[in-house]
Amino acid sequence: MTDVVAKLQTLVPEVTLLVGAVLAALLGLSRRKQVRDAVPWVTIATLLAAMVAVPFFNQLDGTTAAGLLMPMLGGTFKLGILAVAVLLCLLTVGLVDRRLEQAFATGRAPFDAMRTIRGEFYAFFLLSITGLSLVCSARDLVWLFLALELTSLPTYIMVALSRGSRRAQEAAVKYFFLGAMASAVFLYGFALLYGATGTLVLTDMRGTFALQASTGGVSNLAVIGMILTVLGLCFKIAAAPMHFYAADVYEGAAAPVTAFLAFVPKAAGMLALMLLLGTMGWSGHSMIVDSIGFRQPIEGLPQPVVTVLWMIATLTMTLGNVGALLQRSVKRMLAYSSIAHSGYMLIGIIAGPTTGLAAVLFYLFAYGIMNTAAFAVLAGLERRGEEIESLDDLAGLRQRHPGMSVVMALAAGSLMGLPPLLGFWGKLYLFIAGVQAGHVPLVVIAAVNSAIAAWYYLRLVGLPILSRPSPQSETIGNGLSVWPRVAGVLGAVGVIVLPLLLRPMFDTAALAVSGYAKADSPTAPAGTLAAKALASESLASEALASEQESAD
Amino acid sequence: MSAALLILLPLVTAIAIAFAPVRLARWIGLAGSIALLAVAAVVAIAFGHWTDGQFGLVASVSAIPEIGMSLSVGADSVSLLLVLLNALLMPLCVAGSFTAISEREREYYGWLLALAGAVNGVFLARDLVLFYVCFEFTLVPMYFLIAIYGGANRDWAAVKFFLYTFTGSLITLVGLVFVAYQYSLVNQGWTFDIPALTDFAANSLTLKQQALVLLALMAGFAVKVPLFPVHTWLPLAHTEAPTAGSVLLAGVLLKLGTYGLYRFAIPMVPDAVVEYAPFIAVLAIVGVVYAALVCWVQEDVKKLIAYSSVSHLGFCVLGLFALNPLGAQGSVLYMINHGLSTGALFLCVGMIYERYHTRDMNELGGLARRMPVWAFFMGFFTMSSVGLPGLNGFVSEFLCLIGAFTATPDAATGYPGVLGPWYGLIAGTGMIAAAMYLLMMVGRVVFGPLREPRGHDSHGHQAGALPPDLSVREIAILVPLAVFCIVLGVLPRPFLTAIEPAVEKTLAAYPMIVEEQVAIHDQAGQPGQPEQPAFAVSLTTPTAPSPVRTLESAVP
């Protein structure tokens, strides 16, 4: 019984979020306008409360840590998720029910609880964040699947609710059907993984895979299952070949929701990938030559999985960046850029613990901040109630909205990876991880891709600050609510200031995945990385020696 | 500490300008840049390592110990000379923009000062990440300077400049991270300390690894120099940039490339450098000759000077890859001389442009009659750029060529090289061509019958604040440069003695490596001997990355 209590205690942040979701849904139905207007702030307060709760209720001991593949993940990365979520929530202030509220206010329509949707929207917002937060602490495949679906399902509805237009409906339907298909794919993968291991618990799966690896390699069933899982999760992170929806859906949804889509499902997918690949371990890129002369993986990620991940990463980066080059709509451009960033992050996923995974976590956080800042410009400005979309709208923004033009320039510079902004450090960290894992060609591809990306990000830097105002951009005014712009300024400040906190952030990211090795290999030498390298080198040379003996 | 001041002072000034009233912007900029010059001068006078080639002004703050990153700075005589060049050009650029820039002044002077800080950061960095951050950050101010204040085709020029350099330096970043990673394999910990990585790479990397690192380094630095096939951004950027932008681009930004080659390529990957020096030298020579020929047919004065930069920087690279102290000394000195004389030429052309709003040689002629003072300076700096003995250009150009000439495998200087007389000879034709095209330009623009563009009255200028000939301010800008041109031409000795120990230290390993390589090649060339493969060692060392984690999941 105490076990259950102890385990439940680690979920206090999620419970807080759920309570907030219920509260938001109820308050949204209030007759009083002040109460309805308070719903976003209730949401933000909930997020902050959950943030406060995270460090207190993640004191893991033996029982609560058991079964967690990366025990420290929840206690650390949730803070980053919630911080970005606060920014995302600021973006949505003034978005939902806008026309309806105006009608209520002017008395053109009586208050109708059936028609107001503000409460639902923020409830779904919090539910989705809850799902993401639960992914961090997933123990088994069922939990992981439910958490992923809890993350995704609300987003489908949020897309539909975000704007009155038909495009939002179309985007939501498209997103829902493709999302359901992707879920089916990775659920099938889960089933195969279960069939290959006979267990659903991640840590047990890891043990089984290690055993299989030491006795002739991971079973083919598991390899196929893993590849299907990866492909299904590609939908969540908007990676090739499951990226086609991104541009349409991102364009159809309102800008604040697009920012949400670009961060929350991506983070969930990345975390799920980390946990699932973690069951096989990452050591398998190294090969030994067996007695017949074939190159065999020692253990860990089977070569097919690595190859698939390689191809996905390369394709994602390249298609994302080349696609973004061709866009005239800022939202579509940022959608393709979001695809490309997933490709960069996959380098860290391929590289594995600890540097690679830490780099992914850091990059996710950095991406959340800078991408939200970029979308804040789109959310904070409008033309006669319509969102601004095309690049022409941004031209010469500096004349009338100097602050927003600077925010856009900083966000785009950071997305480009321009030092000394936040995005550069994320990219450097990923490059280091990639080179460290021996994937120099992949890192070179990423570097070339970053250069391609600079081409279109430069437009986002240049157009607002350098160009003359176009006829379209003359008519752009401030949005109804000041808070999206505040979020943009906060994000831009973060992009400049957060690099000063690099060391604690890198430390935290490394801490988040540090439990991975410790949890499951109690007999592995606890020495430095290099000591392990030496040890494994001697192992490999022994293998070579024995091979020579057998040849003699 | 003082080195950090050299980086931070301009940056702080830049921020101050951004928040100052518009009419004060230029004065704060001027004050900040003069203060920078003063600090640099004081630091240079107090510098204790002018004669021993060691690093001084060393300071270090640990930033991220996990990956060995720190904020460490320091300077040897070469770095400090380049910092001085930067500090000297900066007030002149600020003062030179007073009449040319009339809108968005705060941004303009802010970006100029930010550029100064970033450039100083590149020259002073002793940590790879700091170096890279500063190196990359120099793009941002220059991008805005070109794209806001440039000529008609400024957008494209700025974008092309940015993309070329950004692409190259990203690949350089991968190469440098690769070196740091190899270091971490052997030394059980990461570092980005430049001296440590340099020593490690020079001694421990295999030839093939070094060749790849050299390729990565060349990707970034060759674009910046620029070397022949990747030089196409430069004429455009120079032509479209505002005057101060061109001065800084030619004066210091191009030096980031040659400095990068000097600081990284030469000491870090000596085996690969020896192997590939002839290729790079050939590229440099092609650049020298090709750009000189292109100069010949230019009608735009500014474009002509821009192409002459490509030609001159070719000498600089040639001198570096002669791999002997003579050539390297000449190369380093050339960096400074080129900054002075080409910077001054850009200033002169800018002054004409402000008056006539054209740089077309068909529309301008015989300006000596209208502007005798300007004509004097123009002629003077052209002579300095041509390499007239007695002025600065000659010394360094001569040393670079001598370096290449004597860089034969059996050189008597104790520094055998892999180039030879042919390299020097062909590059020397570029010197002759330089004299021809520059003198031709001076002949057309300065002397001969007076030709002025239409629309200008008999006073030779449009109604405005500018006098027909140079104002006191403009003369005051050009005089310091002229003085330094003479000083460096007549008394190069102190500068050479300051550079010599530093380049000797950088080149210390070369005589042995060259001899070894020459021996190998001789052996391979002889009939009957088995051919030695150039890349005998595979890329993956025994301590390949992947086995690191083999033990983690070994236990069920």
Coordinates of C-alpha atoms in Angstrom, one line a residue, chain B residues 24-374:
Chain B
L24 CA 24.7 61.5 -29.6
A25 CA 25.2 58.2 -31.4
R26 CA 28.1 59.2 -33.5
W27 CA 29.9 60.9 -30.7
I28 CA 29.6 58.0 -28.3
G29 CA 30.8 55.8 -31.2
L30 CA 33.8 58.0 -31.7
A31 CA 34.6 58.2 -28.0
G32 CA 34.2 54.5 -27.6
S33 CA 36.4 53.7 -30.6
I34 CA 39.1 56.2 -29.5
A35 CA 39.0 54.7 -26.0
L36 CA 39.5 51.3 -27.6
L37 CA 42.5 52.5 -29.5
A38 CA 43.9 54.0 -26.3
V39 CA 43.4 50.8 -24.4
A40 CA 44.9 48.8 -27.2
A41 CA 47.9 51.2 -27.3
V42 CA 48.4 50.9 -23.6
V43 CA 48.1 47.1 -23.7
A44 CA 50.6 47.0 -26.6
I45 CA 53.1 49.2 -24.7
A46 CA 52.8 47.1 -21.6
F47 CA 52.9 43.8 -23.5
G48 CA 55.8 41.8 -22.3
H49 CA 56.1 39.2 -25.0
W50 CA 57.0 41.2 -28.1
T51 CA 60.3 39.4 -28.5
D52 CA 59.8 35.8 -27.3
G53 CA 56.7 34.7 -29.2
Q54 CA 54.9 33.6 -26.0
F55 CA 51.3 34.4 -25.1
G56 CA 50.6 37.2 -22.8
L57 CA 47.5 38.8 -21.3
V58 CA 46.3 35.4 -20.5
A59 CA 43.1 35.2 -18.5
S60 CA 40.6 32.4 -18.1
V61 CA 37.3 31.8 -16.5
S62 CA 35.9 28.3 -16.5
A63 CA 32.5 28.2 -18.2
I64 CA 31.3 24.6 -18.7
P65 CA 33.9 22.3 -17.2
E66 CA 32.0 19.1 -18.4
I67 CA 33.0 19.8 -22.0
G68 CA 36.1 21.8 -21.0
M69 CA 34.8 25.0 -22.2
S70 CA 36.2 28.2 -20.7
L71 CA 36.3 31.8 -21.5
S72 CA 40.0 32.2 -22.0
V73 CA 41.8 34.9 -23.8
G74 CA 45.4 35.8 -24.5
A75 CA 47.6 37.2 -27.2
D76 CA 50.9 36.7 -28.8
S77 CA 52.6 39.4 -30.9
V78 CA 50.6 38.4 -34.1
S79 CA 47.2 38.6 -32.4
L80 CA 48.1 41.9 -30.7
L81 CA 49.3 43.5 -34.0
L82 CA 46.0 42.5 -35.6
V83 CA 44.1 43.9 -32.6
L84 CA 46.0 47.1 -33.0
L85 CA 45.1 47.3 -36.7
N86 CA 41.5 46.8 -35.8
A87 CA 41.6 49.4 -33.0
L88 CA 43.3 51.8 -35.4
L89 CA 40.8 51.4 -38.2
M90 CA 37.8 51.7 -35.9
P91 CA 37.9 55.4 -35.0
L92 CA 38.7 56.2 -38.6
C93 CA 35.7 54.3 -39.8
V94 CA 33.4 56.0 -37.3
A95 CA 34.7 59.4 -38.2
G96 CA 34.6 58.6 -41.9
S97 CA 30.9 57.9 -41.7
F98 CA 29.8 61.2 -40.2
T99 CA 28.5 62.7 -43.5
A100 CA 27.8 59.4 -45.3
I101 CA 25.3 58.0 -42.9
S102 CA 22.3 60.1 -42.1
E103 CA 19.6 57.7 -41.1
R104 CA 19.4 54.9 -38.6
E105 CA 22.5 56.2 -37.0
R106 CA 22.2 54.4 -33.7
E107 CA 22.1 51.0 -35.3
Y108 CA 25.0 52.0 -37.6
Y109 CA 27.4 53.0 -35.0
G110 CA 26.2 50.3 -32.6
W111 CA 26.9 47.6 -35.2
L112 CA 30.3 49.1 -36.0
L113 CA 31.4 48.9 -32.4
A114 CA 29.9 45.4 -32.0
L115 CA 31.9 44.3 -35.0
A116 CA 35.1 45.7 -33.4
G117 CA 34.4 43.7 -30.2
A118 CA 33.7 40.5 -32.1
V119 CA 36.8 40.9 -34.2
N120 CA 39.0 41.5 -31.1
G121 CA 37.4 38.4 -29.6
V122 CA 38.5 36.3 -32.6
F123 CA 42.1 37.5 -32.4
L124 CA 42.3 37.1 -28.6
A125 CA 40.3 33.9 -28.0
R126 CA 42.2 31.0 -26.6
D127 CA 39.2 28.8 -26.3
L128 CA 37.7 27.2 -29.4
V129 CA 34.1 27.9 -28.6
L130 CA 34.8 31.5 -27.8
F131 CA 36.7 31.8 -31.0
Y132 CA 33.9 30.3 -33.0
V133 CA 31.2 32.4 -31.3
C134 CA 33.2 35.6 -32.1
F135 CA 34.1 34.4 -35.6
E136 CA 30.5 33.7 -36.4
F137 CA 29.1 36.8 -34.7
T138 CA 31.2 39.1 -36.9
L139 CA 28.7 38.1 -39.6
V140 CA 25.8 39.8 -37.9
P141 CA 27.0 43.3 -37.7
M142 CA 28.4 43.2 -41.3
Y143 CA 25.2 41.7 -42.6
F144 CA 23.2 44.6 -41.2
L145 CA 25.8 47.2 -42.2
I146 CA 25.6 46.0 -45.8
A147 CA 21.9 45.3 -45.9
I148 CA 20.8 48.6 -44.4
Y149 CA 23.4 51.1 -45.5
G150 CA 24.7 49.5 -48.7
G151 CA 24.3 50.3 -52.4
A152 CA 21.5 49.4 -54.9
N153 CA 22.1 45.6 -54.8
R154 CA 22.6 45.5 -51.0
D155 CA 20.1 42.8 -50.1
W156 CA 21.6 40.2 -52.4
A157 CA 25.2 41.2 -51.4
A158 CA 24.4 40.9 -47.7
V159 CA 22.7 37.6 -48.1
K160 CA 25.4 36.2 -50.3
F161 CA 28.1 37.3 -47.9
F162 CA 26.3 35.8 -45.0
L163 CA 25.5 32.5 -46.6
Y164 CA 28.9 31.9 -48.0
T165 CA 30.7 32.5 -44.7
F166 CA 28.1 30.9 -42.6
T167 CA 28.2 27.7 -44.6
G168 CA 31.9 27.4 -44.6
S169 CA 32.3 28.1 -40.9
L170 CA 29.7 25.5 -39.9
I171 CA 31.8 22.9 -41.6
T172 CA 34.8 24.3 -39.8
L173 CA 32.9 23.9 -36.5
V174 CA 32.4 20.2 -37.2
G175 CA 36.1 19.8 -37.9
L176 CA 37.1 21.5 -34.7
V177 CA 34.6 19.5 -32.7
F178 CA 36.1 16.4 -34.3
V179 CA 39.5 17.4 -33.0
A180 CA 38.2 18.1 -29.6
Y181 CA 36.5 14.7 -29.6
Q182 CA 39.7 12.9 -30.6
Y183 CA 41.4 14.7 -27.8
S184 CA 38.7 13.5 -25.4
L185 CA 39.3 9.9 -26.5
V186 CA 42.9 10.0 -25.5
N187 CA 42.9 12.4 -22.6
Q188 CA 39.8 11.2 -20.9
G189 CA 38.0 14.6 -20.8
W190 CA 36.9 17.3 -23.1
T191 CA 38.7 20.5 -23.7
F192 CA 38.4 23.4 -26.1
D193 CA 41.6 25.0 -25.1
I194 CA 43.3 26.0 -28.4
P195 CA 46.9 25.3 -27.4
A196 CA 46.1 21.9 -25.9
L197 CA 44.1 20.9 -29.0
T198 CA 46.7 22.2 -31.3
D199 CA 49.4 20.2 -29.6
F200 CA 47.3 17.1 -29.5
A201 CA 46.1 17.3 -33.1
A202 CA 49.6 17.9 -34.4
N203 CA 51.0 14.9 -32.6
S204 CA 48.3 12.4 -32.5
L205 CA 46.0 12.6 -35.5
T206 CA 46.7 10.3 -38.4
L207 CA 47.4 11.8 -41.8
K208 CA 43.9 11.1 -43.1
Q209 CA 42.3 12.6 -40.1
Q210 CA 44.5 15.6 -40.4
A211 CA 43.6 15.9 -44.1
L212 CA 39.9 15.9 -43.2
V213 CA 40.4 18.5 -40.5
L214 CA 42.4 20.6 -42.9
L215 CA 39.5 20.3 -45.4
A216 CA 37.0 21.4 -42.7
L217 CA 39.2 24.3 -41.7
M218 CA 39.7 25.4 -45.3
A219 CA 36.0 25.4 -45.8
G220 CA 35.5 28.2 -43.3
F221 CA 38.7 30.1 -43.6
A222 CA 39.2 29.9 -47.4
V223 CA 35.8 31.5 -47.9
K224 CA 36.7 34.3 -45.5
V225 CA 40.2 35.0 -47.0
P226 CA 38.8 34.5 -49.8
L227 CA 40.7 32.0 -51.9
F228 CA 40.1 31.6 -55.6
P229 CA 37.0 29.4 -56.2
V230 CA 35.0 30.7 -53.3
H231 CA 35.8 34.4 -53.6
T232 CA 32.7 35.5 -55.5
W233 CA 30.9 36.9 -52.5
L234 CA 33.7 39.5 -51.9
P235 CA 33.5 41.8 -54.9
L236 CA 29.7 42.1 -54.5
A237 CA 29.9 42.7 -50.7
H238 CA 32.7 45.2 -51.0
T239 CA 31.0 47.1 -53.7
E240 CA 27.7 47.3 -52.1
A241 CA 28.8 47.9 -48.5
P242 CA 29.0 51.4 -47.1
T243 CA 32.5 52.9 -47.0
A244 CA 33.2 52.0 -43.4
G245 CA 31.9 48.5 -44.1
S246 CA 34.2 48.0 -47.0
V247 CA 37.1 49.3 -45.0
L248 CA 36.5 46.9 -42.1
L249 CA 35.7 44.1 -44.5
A250 CA 39.0 44.5 -46.3
G251 CA 40.9 45.7 -43.3
V252 CA 40.1 43.2 -40.6
L253 CA 37.4 40.7 -41.7
L254 CA 39.4 39.1 -44.4
K255 CA 42.2 38.8 -41.9
L256 CA 40.0 36.5 -39.8
G257 CA 40.5 33.9 -42.6
T258 CA 44.3 34.2 -42.9
Y259 CA 44.5 34.5 -39.1
G260 CA 42.5 31.3 -38.8
L261 CA 44.8 29.5 -41.2
Y262 CA 47.8 30.8 -39.3
R263 CA 46.4 30.0 -35.9
F264 CA 44.7 26.6 -36.7
A265 CA 45.5 25.1 -40.0
I266 CA 49.3 25.6 -39.9
P267 CA 50.0 24.4 -36.3
M268 CA 47.2 22.0 -35.9
V269 CA 47.5 19.7 -38.9
P270 CA 51.1 20.0 -40.0
D271 CA 51.3 16.6 -41.8
A272 CA 48.3 17.4 -43.9
V273 CA 49.5 20.9 -44.5
V274 CA 52.8 19.7 -45.9
E275 CA 50.9 17.2 -48.0
Y276 CA 48.5 19.7 -49.5
A277 CA 50.4 23.0 -49.3
P278 CA 51.1 22.9 -53.1
F279 CA 47.4 22.6 -53.8
I280 CA 46.5 25.5 -51.6
A281 CA 49.4 27.5 -52.9
V282 CA 48.2 26.9 -56.5
L283 CA 44.8 28.1 -55.5
A284 CA 46.3 31.2 -54.0
I285 CA 48.4 31.8 -57.1
V286 CA 45.4 31.3 -59.4
G287 CA 43.6 33.8 -57.2
V288 CA 46.5 36.3 -57.5
V289 CA 46.7 36.1 -61.2
Y290 CA 43.0 35.7 -62.0
A291 CA 41.9 38.5 -59.8
A292 CA 44.6 40.7 -61.2
L293 CA 43.3 40.1 -64.7
V294 CA 39.8 40.8 -63.6
C295 CA 40.9 44.0 -62.0
W296 CA 42.2 45.1 -65.4
V297 CA 38.8 45.3 -67.0
Q298 CA 36.9 46.8 -64.1
E299 CA 35.1 50.1 -64.7
D300 CA 34.0 50.5 -61.1
V301 CA 36.8 51.8 -58.9
K302 CA 35.5 50.2 -55.8
K303 CA 35.1 46.8 -57.5
L304 CA 38.6 47.1 -58.8
I305 CA 40.0 47.6 -55.3
A306 CA 37.8 44.7 -54.1
Y307 CA 39.3 42.4 -56.7
S308 CA 42.7 43.6 -55.8
S309 CA 42.0 42.4 -52.3
V310 CA 41.5 38.9 -53.6
S311 CA 44.7 39.2 -55.5
H312 CA 46.7 40.5 -52.5
L313 CA 45.3 38.0 -50.1
G314 CA 46.5 35.3 -52.4
F315 CA 50.1 36.5 -51.6
C316 CA 49.2 36.3 -48.0
V317 CA 48.2 32.7 -48.2
L318 CA 51.1 31.8 -50.4
G319 CA 53.4 33.3 -47.8
L320 CA 51.8 31.2 -45.1
F321 CA 52.0 28.0 -47.0
A322 CA 55.6 28.5 -47.9
L323 CA 56.0 27.1 -44.3
N324 CA 59.2 29.1 -43.6
P325 CA 59.5 32.1 -41.2
L326 CA 60.3 34.5 -44.1
G327 CA 57.0 33.7 -45.8
A328 CA 55.0 33.6 -42.6
Q329 CA 56.5 36.9 -41.4
G330 CA 55.7 38.4 -44.7
S331 CA 52.2 37.0 -44.6
V332 CA 51.4 38.4 -41.1
L333 CA 52.9 41.7 -42.1
Y334 CA 50.9 41.7 -45.2
M335 CA 47.7 41.3 -43.2
I336 CA 48.5 44.5 -41.5
N337 CA 49.7 46.3 -44.6
H338 CA 46.8 45.3 -46.7
G339 CA 44.5 46.5 -43.9
L340 CA 46.1 49.9 -44.0
S341 CA 46.5 50.6 -47.7
T342 CA 43.3 48.9 -49.0
G343 CA 41.3 50.3 -46.1
A344 CA 42.7 53.8 -47.0
L345 CA 41.9 53.2 -50.7
F346 CA 38.3 52.3 -49.8
L347 CA 38.1 55.5 -47.7
C348 CA 39.4 57.6 -50.7
V349 CA 36.9 56.0 -53.0
G350 CA 34.1 56.6 -50.5
M351 CA 35.0 60.3 -50.4
I352 CA 34.6 60.5 -54.1
Y353 CA 31.4 58.6 -54.0
E354 CA 30.0 61.0 -51.4
R355 CA 30.7 63.9 -53.8
Y356 CA 29.8 62.4 -57.2
H357 CA 27.6 59.5 -56.3
T358 CA 29.4 57.4 -58.9
R359 CA 32.4 55.2 -59.0
D360 CA 32.5 54.6 -62.7
M361 CA 35.8 55.3 -64.3
N362 CA 34.1 56.4 -67.5
E363 CA 32.5 59.3 -65.7
L364 CA 35.4 60.3 -63.5
G365 CA 38.7 61.7 -64.7
G366 CA 41.4 64.1 -63.9
L367 CA 40.2 64.8 -60.5
A368 CA 43.6 66.0 -59.4
R369 CA 42.6 69.3 -60.9
R370 CA 39.5 69.5 -58.8
M371 CA 40.8 67.8 -55.6
P372 CA 44.6 68.0 -55.3
V373 CA 44.7 66.9 -51.7
W374 CA 42.5 63.9 -52.4

